PDB file of C-alpha atoms in Angstrom:
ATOM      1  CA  UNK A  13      26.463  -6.048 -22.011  1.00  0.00           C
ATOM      2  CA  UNK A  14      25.650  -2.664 -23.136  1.00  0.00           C
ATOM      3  CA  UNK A  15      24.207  -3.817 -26.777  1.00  0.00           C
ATOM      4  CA  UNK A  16      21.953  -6.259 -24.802  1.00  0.00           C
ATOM      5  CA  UNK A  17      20.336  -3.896 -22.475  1.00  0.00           C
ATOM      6  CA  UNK A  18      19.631  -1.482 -25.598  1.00  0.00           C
ATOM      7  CA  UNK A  19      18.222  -4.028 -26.934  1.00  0.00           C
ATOM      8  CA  UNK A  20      15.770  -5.166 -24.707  1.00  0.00           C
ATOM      9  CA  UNK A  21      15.163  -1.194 -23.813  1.00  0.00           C
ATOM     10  CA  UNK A  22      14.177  -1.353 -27.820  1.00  0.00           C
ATOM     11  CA  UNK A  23      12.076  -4.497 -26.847  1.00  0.00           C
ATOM     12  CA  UNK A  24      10.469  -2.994 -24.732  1.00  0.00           C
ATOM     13  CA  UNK A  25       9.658   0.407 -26.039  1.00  0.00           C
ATOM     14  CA  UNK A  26       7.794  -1.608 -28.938  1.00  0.00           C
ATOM     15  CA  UNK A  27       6.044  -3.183 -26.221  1.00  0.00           C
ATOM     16  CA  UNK A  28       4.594   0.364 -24.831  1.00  0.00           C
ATOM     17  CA  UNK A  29       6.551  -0.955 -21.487  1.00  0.00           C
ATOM     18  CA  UNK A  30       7.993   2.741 -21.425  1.00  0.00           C
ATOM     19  CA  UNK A  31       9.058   2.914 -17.716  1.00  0.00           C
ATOM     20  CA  UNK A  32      11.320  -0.567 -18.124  1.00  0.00           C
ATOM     21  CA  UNK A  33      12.095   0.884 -21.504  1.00  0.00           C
ATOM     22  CA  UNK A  34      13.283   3.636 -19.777  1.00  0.00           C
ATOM     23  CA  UNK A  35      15.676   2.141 -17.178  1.00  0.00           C
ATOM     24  CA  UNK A  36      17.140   0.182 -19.898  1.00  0.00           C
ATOM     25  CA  UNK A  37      17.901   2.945 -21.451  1.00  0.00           C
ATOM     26  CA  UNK A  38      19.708   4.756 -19.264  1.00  0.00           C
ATOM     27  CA  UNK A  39      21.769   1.504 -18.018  1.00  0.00           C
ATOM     28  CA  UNK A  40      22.638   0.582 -21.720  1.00  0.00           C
ATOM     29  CA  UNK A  41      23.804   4.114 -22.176  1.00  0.00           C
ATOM     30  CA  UNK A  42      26.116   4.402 -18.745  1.00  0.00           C
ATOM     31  CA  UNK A  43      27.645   0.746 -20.284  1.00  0.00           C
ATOM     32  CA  UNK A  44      28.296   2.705 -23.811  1.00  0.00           C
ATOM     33  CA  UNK A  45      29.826   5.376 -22.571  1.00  0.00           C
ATOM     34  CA  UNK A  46      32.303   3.490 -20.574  1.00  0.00           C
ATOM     35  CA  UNK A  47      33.153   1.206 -23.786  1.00  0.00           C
ATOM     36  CA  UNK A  48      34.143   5.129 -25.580  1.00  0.00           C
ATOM     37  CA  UNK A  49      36.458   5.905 -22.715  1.00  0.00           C
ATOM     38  CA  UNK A  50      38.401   2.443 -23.114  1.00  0.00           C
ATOM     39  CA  UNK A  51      38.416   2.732 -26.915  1.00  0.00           C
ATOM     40  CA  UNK A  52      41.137   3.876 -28.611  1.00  0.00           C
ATOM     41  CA  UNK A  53      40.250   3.337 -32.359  1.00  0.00           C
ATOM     42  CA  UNK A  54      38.396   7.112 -33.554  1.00  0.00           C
ATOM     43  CA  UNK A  55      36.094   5.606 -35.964  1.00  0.00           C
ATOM     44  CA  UNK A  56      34.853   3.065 -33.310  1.00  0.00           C
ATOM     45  CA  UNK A  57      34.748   6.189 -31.398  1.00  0.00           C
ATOM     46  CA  UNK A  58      32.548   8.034 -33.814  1.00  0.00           C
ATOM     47  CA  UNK A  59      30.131   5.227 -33.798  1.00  0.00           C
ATOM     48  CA  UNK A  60      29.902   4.810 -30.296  1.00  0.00           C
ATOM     49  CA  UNK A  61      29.023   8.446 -30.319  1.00  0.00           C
ATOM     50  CA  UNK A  62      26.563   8.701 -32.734  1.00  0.00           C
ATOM     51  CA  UNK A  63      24.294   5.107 -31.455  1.00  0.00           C
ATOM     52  CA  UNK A  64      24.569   6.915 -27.979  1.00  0.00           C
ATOM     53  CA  UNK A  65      23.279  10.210 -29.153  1.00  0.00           C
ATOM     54  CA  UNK A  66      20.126   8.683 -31.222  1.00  0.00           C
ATOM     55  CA  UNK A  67      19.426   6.616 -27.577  1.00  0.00           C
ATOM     56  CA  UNK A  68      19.674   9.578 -25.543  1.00  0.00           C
ATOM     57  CA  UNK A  69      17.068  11.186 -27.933  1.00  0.00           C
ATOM     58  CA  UNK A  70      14.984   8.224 -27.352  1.00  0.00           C
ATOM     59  CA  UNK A  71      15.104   8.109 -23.687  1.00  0.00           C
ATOM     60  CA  UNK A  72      14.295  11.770 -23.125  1.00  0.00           C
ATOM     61  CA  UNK A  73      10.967  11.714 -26.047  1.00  0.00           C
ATOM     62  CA  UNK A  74      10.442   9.011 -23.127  1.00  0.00           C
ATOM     63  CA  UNK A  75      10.799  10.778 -20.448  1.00  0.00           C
ATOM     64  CA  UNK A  76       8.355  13.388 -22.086  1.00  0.00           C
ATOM     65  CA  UNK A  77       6.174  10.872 -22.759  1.00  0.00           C
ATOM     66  CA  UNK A  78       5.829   9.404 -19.146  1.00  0.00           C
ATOM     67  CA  UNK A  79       5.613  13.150 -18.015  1.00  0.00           C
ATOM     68  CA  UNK A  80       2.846  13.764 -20.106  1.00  0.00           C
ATOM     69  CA  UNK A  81       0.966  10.940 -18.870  1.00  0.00           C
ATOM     70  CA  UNK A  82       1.288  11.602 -15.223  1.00  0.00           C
ATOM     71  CA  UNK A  83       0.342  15.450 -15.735  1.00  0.00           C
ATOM     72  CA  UNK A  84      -2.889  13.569 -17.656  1.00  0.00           C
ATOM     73  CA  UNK A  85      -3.364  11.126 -15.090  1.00  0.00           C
ATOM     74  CA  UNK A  86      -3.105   8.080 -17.721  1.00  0.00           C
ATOM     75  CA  UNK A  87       0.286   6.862 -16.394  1.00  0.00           C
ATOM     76  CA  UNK A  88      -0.099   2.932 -15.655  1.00  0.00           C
ATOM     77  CA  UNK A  89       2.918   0.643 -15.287  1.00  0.00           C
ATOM     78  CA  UNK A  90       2.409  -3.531 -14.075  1.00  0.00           C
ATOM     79  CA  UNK A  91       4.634  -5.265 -12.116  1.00  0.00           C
ATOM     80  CA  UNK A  92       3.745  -9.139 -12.100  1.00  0.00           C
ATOM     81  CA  UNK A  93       5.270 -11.097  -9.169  1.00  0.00           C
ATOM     82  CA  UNK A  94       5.851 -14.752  -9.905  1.00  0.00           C
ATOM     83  CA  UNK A  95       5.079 -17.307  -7.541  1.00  0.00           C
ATOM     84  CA  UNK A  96       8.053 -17.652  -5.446  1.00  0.00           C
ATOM     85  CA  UNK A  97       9.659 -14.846  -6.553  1.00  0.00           C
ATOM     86  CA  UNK A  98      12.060 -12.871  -4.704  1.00  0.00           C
ATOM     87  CA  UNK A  99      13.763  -9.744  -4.279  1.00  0.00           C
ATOM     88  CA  UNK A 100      10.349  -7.739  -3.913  1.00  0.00           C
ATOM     89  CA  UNK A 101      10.720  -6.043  -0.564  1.00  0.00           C
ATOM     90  CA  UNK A 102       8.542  -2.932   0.652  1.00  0.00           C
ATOM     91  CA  UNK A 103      11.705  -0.997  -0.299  1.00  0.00           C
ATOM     92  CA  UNK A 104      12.162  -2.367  -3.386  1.00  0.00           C
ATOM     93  CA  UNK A 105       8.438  -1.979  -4.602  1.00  0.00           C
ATOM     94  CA  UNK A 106       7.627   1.752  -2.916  1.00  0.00           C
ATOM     95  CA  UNK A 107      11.054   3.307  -3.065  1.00  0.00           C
ATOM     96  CA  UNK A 108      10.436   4.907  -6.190  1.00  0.00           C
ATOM     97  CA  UNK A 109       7.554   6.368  -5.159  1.00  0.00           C
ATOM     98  CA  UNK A 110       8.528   7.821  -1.946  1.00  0.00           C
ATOM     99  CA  UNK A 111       9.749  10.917  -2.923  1.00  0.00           C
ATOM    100  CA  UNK A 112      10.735  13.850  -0.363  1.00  0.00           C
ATOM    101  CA  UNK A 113       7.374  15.722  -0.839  1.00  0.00           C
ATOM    102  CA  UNK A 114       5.487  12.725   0.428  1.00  0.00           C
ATOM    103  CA  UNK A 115       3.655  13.757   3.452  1.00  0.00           C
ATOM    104  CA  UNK A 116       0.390  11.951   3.974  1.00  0.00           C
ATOM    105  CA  UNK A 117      -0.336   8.340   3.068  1.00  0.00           C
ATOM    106  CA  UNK A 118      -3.391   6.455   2.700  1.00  0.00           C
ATOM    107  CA  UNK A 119      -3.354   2.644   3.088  1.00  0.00           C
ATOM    108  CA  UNK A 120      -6.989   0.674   1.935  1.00  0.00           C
ATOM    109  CA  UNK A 121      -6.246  -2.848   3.509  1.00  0.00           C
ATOM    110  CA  UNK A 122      -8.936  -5.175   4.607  1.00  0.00           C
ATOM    111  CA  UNK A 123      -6.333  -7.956   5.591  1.00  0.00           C
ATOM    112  CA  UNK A 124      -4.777  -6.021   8.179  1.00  0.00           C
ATOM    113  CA  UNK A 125      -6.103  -8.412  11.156  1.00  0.00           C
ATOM    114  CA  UNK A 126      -4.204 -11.290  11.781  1.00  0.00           C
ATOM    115  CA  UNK A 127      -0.663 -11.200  13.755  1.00  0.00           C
ATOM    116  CA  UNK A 128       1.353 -11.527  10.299  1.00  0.00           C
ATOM    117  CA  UNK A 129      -0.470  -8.665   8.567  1.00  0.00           C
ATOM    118  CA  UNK A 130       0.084  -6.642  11.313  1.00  0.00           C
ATOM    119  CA  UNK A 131       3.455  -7.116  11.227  1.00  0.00           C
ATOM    120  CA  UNK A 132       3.410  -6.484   7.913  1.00  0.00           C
ATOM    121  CA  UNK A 133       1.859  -2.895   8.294  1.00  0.00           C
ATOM    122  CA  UNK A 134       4.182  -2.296  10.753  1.00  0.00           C
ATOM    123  CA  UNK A 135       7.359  -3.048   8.545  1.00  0.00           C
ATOM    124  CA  UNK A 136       5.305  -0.740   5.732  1.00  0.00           C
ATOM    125  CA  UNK A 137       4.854   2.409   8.494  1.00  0.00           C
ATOM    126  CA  UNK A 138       8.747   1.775   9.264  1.00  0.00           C
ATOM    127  CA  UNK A 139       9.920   2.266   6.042  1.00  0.00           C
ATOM    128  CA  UNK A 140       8.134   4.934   5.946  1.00  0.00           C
ATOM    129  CA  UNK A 141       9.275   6.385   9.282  1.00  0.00           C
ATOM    130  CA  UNK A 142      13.207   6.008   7.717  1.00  0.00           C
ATOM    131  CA  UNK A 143      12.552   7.901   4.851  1.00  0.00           C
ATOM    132  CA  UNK A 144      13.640  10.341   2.694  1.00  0.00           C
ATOM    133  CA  UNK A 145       9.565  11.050   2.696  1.00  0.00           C
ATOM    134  CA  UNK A 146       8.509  13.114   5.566  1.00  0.00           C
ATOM    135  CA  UNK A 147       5.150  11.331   6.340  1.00  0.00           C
ATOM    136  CA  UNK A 148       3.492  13.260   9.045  1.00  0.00           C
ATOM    137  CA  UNK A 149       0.181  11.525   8.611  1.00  0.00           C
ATOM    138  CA  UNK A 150      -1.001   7.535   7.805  1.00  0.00           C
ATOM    139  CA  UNK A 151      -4.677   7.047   7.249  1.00  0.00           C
ATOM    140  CA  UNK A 152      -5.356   3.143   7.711  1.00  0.00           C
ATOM    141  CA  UNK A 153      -8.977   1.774   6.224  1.00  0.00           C
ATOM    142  CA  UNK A 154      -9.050  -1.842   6.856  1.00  0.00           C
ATOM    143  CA  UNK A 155     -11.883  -4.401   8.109  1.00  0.00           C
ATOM    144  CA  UNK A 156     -12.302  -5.962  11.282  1.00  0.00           C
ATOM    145  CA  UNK A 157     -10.929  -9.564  12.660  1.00  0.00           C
ATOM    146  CA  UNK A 158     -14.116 -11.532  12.487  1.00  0.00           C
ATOM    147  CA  UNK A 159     -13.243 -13.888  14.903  1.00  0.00           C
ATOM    148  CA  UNK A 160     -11.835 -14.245  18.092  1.00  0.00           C
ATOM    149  CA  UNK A 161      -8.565 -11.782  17.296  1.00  0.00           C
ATOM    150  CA  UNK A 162     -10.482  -8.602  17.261  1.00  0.00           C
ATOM    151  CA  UNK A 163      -9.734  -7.376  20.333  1.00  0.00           C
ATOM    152  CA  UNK A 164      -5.729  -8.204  19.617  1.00  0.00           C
ATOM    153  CA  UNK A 165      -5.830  -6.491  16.127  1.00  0.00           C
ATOM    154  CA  UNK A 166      -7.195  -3.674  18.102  1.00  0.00           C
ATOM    155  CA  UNK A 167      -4.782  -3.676  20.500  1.00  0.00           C
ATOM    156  CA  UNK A 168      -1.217  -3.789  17.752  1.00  0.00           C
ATOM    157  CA  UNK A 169      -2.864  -1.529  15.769  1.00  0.00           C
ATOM    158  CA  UNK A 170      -3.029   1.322  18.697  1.00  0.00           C
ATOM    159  CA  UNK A 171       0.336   0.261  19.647  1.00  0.00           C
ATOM    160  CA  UNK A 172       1.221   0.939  16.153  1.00  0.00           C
ATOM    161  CA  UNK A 173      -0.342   4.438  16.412  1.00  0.00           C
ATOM    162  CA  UNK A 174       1.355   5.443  19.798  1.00  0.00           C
ATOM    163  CA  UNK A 175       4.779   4.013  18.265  1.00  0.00           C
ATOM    164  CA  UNK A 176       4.201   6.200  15.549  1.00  0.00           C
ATOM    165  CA  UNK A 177       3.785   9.403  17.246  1.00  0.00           C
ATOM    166  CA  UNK A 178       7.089   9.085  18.966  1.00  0.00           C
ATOM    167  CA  UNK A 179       8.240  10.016  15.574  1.00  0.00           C
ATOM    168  CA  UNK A 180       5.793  12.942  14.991  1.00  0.00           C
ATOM    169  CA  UNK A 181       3.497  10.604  12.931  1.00  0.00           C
ATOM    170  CA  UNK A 182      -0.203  10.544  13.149  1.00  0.00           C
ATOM    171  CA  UNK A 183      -1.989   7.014  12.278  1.00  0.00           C
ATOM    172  CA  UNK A 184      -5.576   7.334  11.512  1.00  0.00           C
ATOM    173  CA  UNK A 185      -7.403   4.279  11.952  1.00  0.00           C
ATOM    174  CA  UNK A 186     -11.054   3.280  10.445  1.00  0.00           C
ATOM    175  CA  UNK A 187     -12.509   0.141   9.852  1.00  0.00           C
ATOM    176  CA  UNK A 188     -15.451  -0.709   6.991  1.00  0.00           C
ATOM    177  CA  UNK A 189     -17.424  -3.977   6.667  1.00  0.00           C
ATOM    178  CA  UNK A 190     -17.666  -3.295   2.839  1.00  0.00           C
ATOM    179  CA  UNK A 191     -14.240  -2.599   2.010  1.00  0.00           C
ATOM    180  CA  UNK A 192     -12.508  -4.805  -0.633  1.00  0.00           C
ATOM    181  CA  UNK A 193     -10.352  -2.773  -2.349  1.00  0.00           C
ATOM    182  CA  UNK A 194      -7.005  -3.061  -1.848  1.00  0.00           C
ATOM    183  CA  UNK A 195      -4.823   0.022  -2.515  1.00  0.00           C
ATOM    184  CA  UNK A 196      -2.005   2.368  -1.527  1.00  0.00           C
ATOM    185  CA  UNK A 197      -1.620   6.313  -2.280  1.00  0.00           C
ATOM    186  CA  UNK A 198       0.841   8.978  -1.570  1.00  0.00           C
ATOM    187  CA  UNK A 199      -0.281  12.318  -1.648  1.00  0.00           C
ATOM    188  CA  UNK A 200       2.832  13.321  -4.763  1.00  0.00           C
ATOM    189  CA  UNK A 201       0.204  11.525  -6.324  1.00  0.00           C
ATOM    190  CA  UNK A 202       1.285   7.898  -7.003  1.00  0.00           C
ATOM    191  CA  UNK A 203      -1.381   4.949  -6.438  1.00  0.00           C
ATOM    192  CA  UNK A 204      -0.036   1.799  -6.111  1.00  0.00           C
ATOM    193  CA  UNK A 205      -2.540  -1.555  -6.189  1.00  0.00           C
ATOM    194  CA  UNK A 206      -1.465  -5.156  -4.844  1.00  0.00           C
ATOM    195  CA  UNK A 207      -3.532  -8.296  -5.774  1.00  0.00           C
ATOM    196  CA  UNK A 208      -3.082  -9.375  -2.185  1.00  0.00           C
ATOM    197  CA  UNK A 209      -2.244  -6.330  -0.665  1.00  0.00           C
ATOM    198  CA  UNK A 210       0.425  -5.979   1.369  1.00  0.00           C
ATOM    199  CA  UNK A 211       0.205  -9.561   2.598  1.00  0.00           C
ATOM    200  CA  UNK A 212       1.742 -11.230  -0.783  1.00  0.00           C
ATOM    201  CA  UNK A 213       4.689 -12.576   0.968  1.00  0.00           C
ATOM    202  CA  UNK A 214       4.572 -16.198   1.955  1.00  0.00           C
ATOM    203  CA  UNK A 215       4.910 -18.063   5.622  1.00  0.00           C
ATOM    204  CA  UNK A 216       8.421 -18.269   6.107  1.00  0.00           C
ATOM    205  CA  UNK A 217       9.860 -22.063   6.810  1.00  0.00           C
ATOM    206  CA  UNK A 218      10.930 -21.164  10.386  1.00  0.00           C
ATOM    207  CA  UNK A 219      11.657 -18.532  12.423  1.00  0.00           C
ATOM    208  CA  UNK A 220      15.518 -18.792  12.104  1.00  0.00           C
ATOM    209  CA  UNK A 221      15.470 -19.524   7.802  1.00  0.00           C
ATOM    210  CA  UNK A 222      16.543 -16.695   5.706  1.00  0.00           C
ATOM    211  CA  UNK A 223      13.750 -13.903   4.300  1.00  0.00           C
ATOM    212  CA  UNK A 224      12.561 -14.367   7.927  1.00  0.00           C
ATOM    213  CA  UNK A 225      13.606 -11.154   9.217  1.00  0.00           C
ATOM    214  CA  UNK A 226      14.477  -9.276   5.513  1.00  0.00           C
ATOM    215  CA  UNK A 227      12.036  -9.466   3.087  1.00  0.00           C
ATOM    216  CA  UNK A 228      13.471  -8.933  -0.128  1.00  0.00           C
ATOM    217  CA  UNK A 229      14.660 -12.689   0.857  1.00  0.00           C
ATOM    218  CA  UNK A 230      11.255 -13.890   1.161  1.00  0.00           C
ATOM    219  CA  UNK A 231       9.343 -15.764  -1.465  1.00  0.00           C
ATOM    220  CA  UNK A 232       6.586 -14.243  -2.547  1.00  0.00           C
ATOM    221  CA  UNK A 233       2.877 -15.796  -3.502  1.00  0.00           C
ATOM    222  CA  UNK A 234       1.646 -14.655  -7.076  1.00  0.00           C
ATOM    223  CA  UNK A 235       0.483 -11.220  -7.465  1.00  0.00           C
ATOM    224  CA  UNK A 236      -0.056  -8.517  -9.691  1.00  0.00           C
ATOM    225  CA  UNK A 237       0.968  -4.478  -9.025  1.00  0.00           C
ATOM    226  CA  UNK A 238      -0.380  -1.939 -10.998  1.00  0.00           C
ATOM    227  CA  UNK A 239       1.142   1.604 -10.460  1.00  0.00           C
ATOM    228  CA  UNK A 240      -0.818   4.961 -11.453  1.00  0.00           C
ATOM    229  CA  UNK A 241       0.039   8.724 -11.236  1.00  0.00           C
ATOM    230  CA  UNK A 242      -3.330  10.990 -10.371  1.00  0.00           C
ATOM    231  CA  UNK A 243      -3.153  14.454 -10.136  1.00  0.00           C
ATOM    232  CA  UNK A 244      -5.371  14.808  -7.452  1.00  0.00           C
ATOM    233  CA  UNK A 245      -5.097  11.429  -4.966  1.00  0.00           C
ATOM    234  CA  UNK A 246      -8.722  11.249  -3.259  1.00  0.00           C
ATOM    235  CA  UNK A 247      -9.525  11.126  -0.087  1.00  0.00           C
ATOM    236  CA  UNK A 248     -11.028   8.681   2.324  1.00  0.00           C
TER     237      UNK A 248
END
């Protein structure tokens, strides 16, 4: 197990995919090391010891590297979501991001109208709410319902906001006719785009099927997330 995951972290450090690369890495390295506690043999030992050491160089000129490009503001890892994927959760895909600094967020949405995309914000502003960031302050740029459900997007969205300051959490909430863009910064500096937004998760197949109430059980529709690192994130 541990020689495949080295070498797909190899795989994918000739593929520039240095963040995988990375995590691969680090796994293949954890498996190694076990495998030298359970081996007896010294010269198997050695070896062990000496692959493990040249890896470990690799994944810190890595780590260096990634550094690098986040202090120059060229970091840029893709994450492609296959249709009908899985396993891609709010927690799953922001986690990472949502470091303990994290303190303002900016969401640019213009599919927040409709009942489902509300919900969907909502389940976005209460992961955010658990933590470990301590968001004070959401700024929300999305379009208006150009139908008949304005006055209801209106309406969940300002419950939203007086929900949210039970827990000491401003929402800011402005609407644009123009906006198209769809993207989500922290203010540590990540930028995260989604093809579809937040709303890439498809209709459930009832209301009592699984991935109706947990996402990372829900199928997703096809998407693609691109992840940057700025040093300054800009402001609305």
């Amino acid at each position: 197990a541990g020689a495949d995951t080295l070498k797909r972290a190899v795989e994918l450090d000739l593929a520039s995919r240095f963040q995988e690369s990375l995590v691969c890495y680090q796994e293949g390295i954890d498996l190694l090391l076990q495998v030298v506690k359970a081996t007896k043999d010294e010269a198997k030992k050695q070896r062990f010891r000496q692959k493990i050491s040249e890896y470990m160089t690799r994944a810190e000129d890595i780590k260096k590297h990634i550094e690098k490009e986040k202090q120059d503001g060229k970091y840029h890892k893709q994450i492609r979501i296959e249709e009908n994927a899985t396993g891609f959760g709010y927690e799953k895909l922001f986690q990472e991001y949502l470091t303990e600094i994290v303190s303002e967020v900016w969401v640019e949405d213009p599919y927040i109208r409709h009942v489902h995309q509300l919900y969907n914000f909502l389940r976005f502003c209460e992961m955010l709410v658990k933590g470990p960031c301590k968001v004070k302050t959401i700024h929300l740029l999305t379009s208006y319902d150009e139908g008949s459900g304005r006055n209801q997007q209106i309406s969940c969205l300002e419950e939203i906001q007086q929900s949210l300051r039970n827990y000491g959490v401003t929402l800011n909430i402005a609407f644009s006719s123009s906006i198209h863009d769809r993207e989500i910064r922290f203010n540590n500096g990540w930028m995260i785009k989604i093809g579809r937004g937040l709303d890439y998760f498809k209709k459930p197949q009832g209301r009592f099927s699984i991935g109706y109430c947990d996402f990372d059980l829900r199928p997703c529709h096809e998407t693609t997330v691109d992840v940057f690192h700025t040093k300054h994130t800009k402001k609305m």
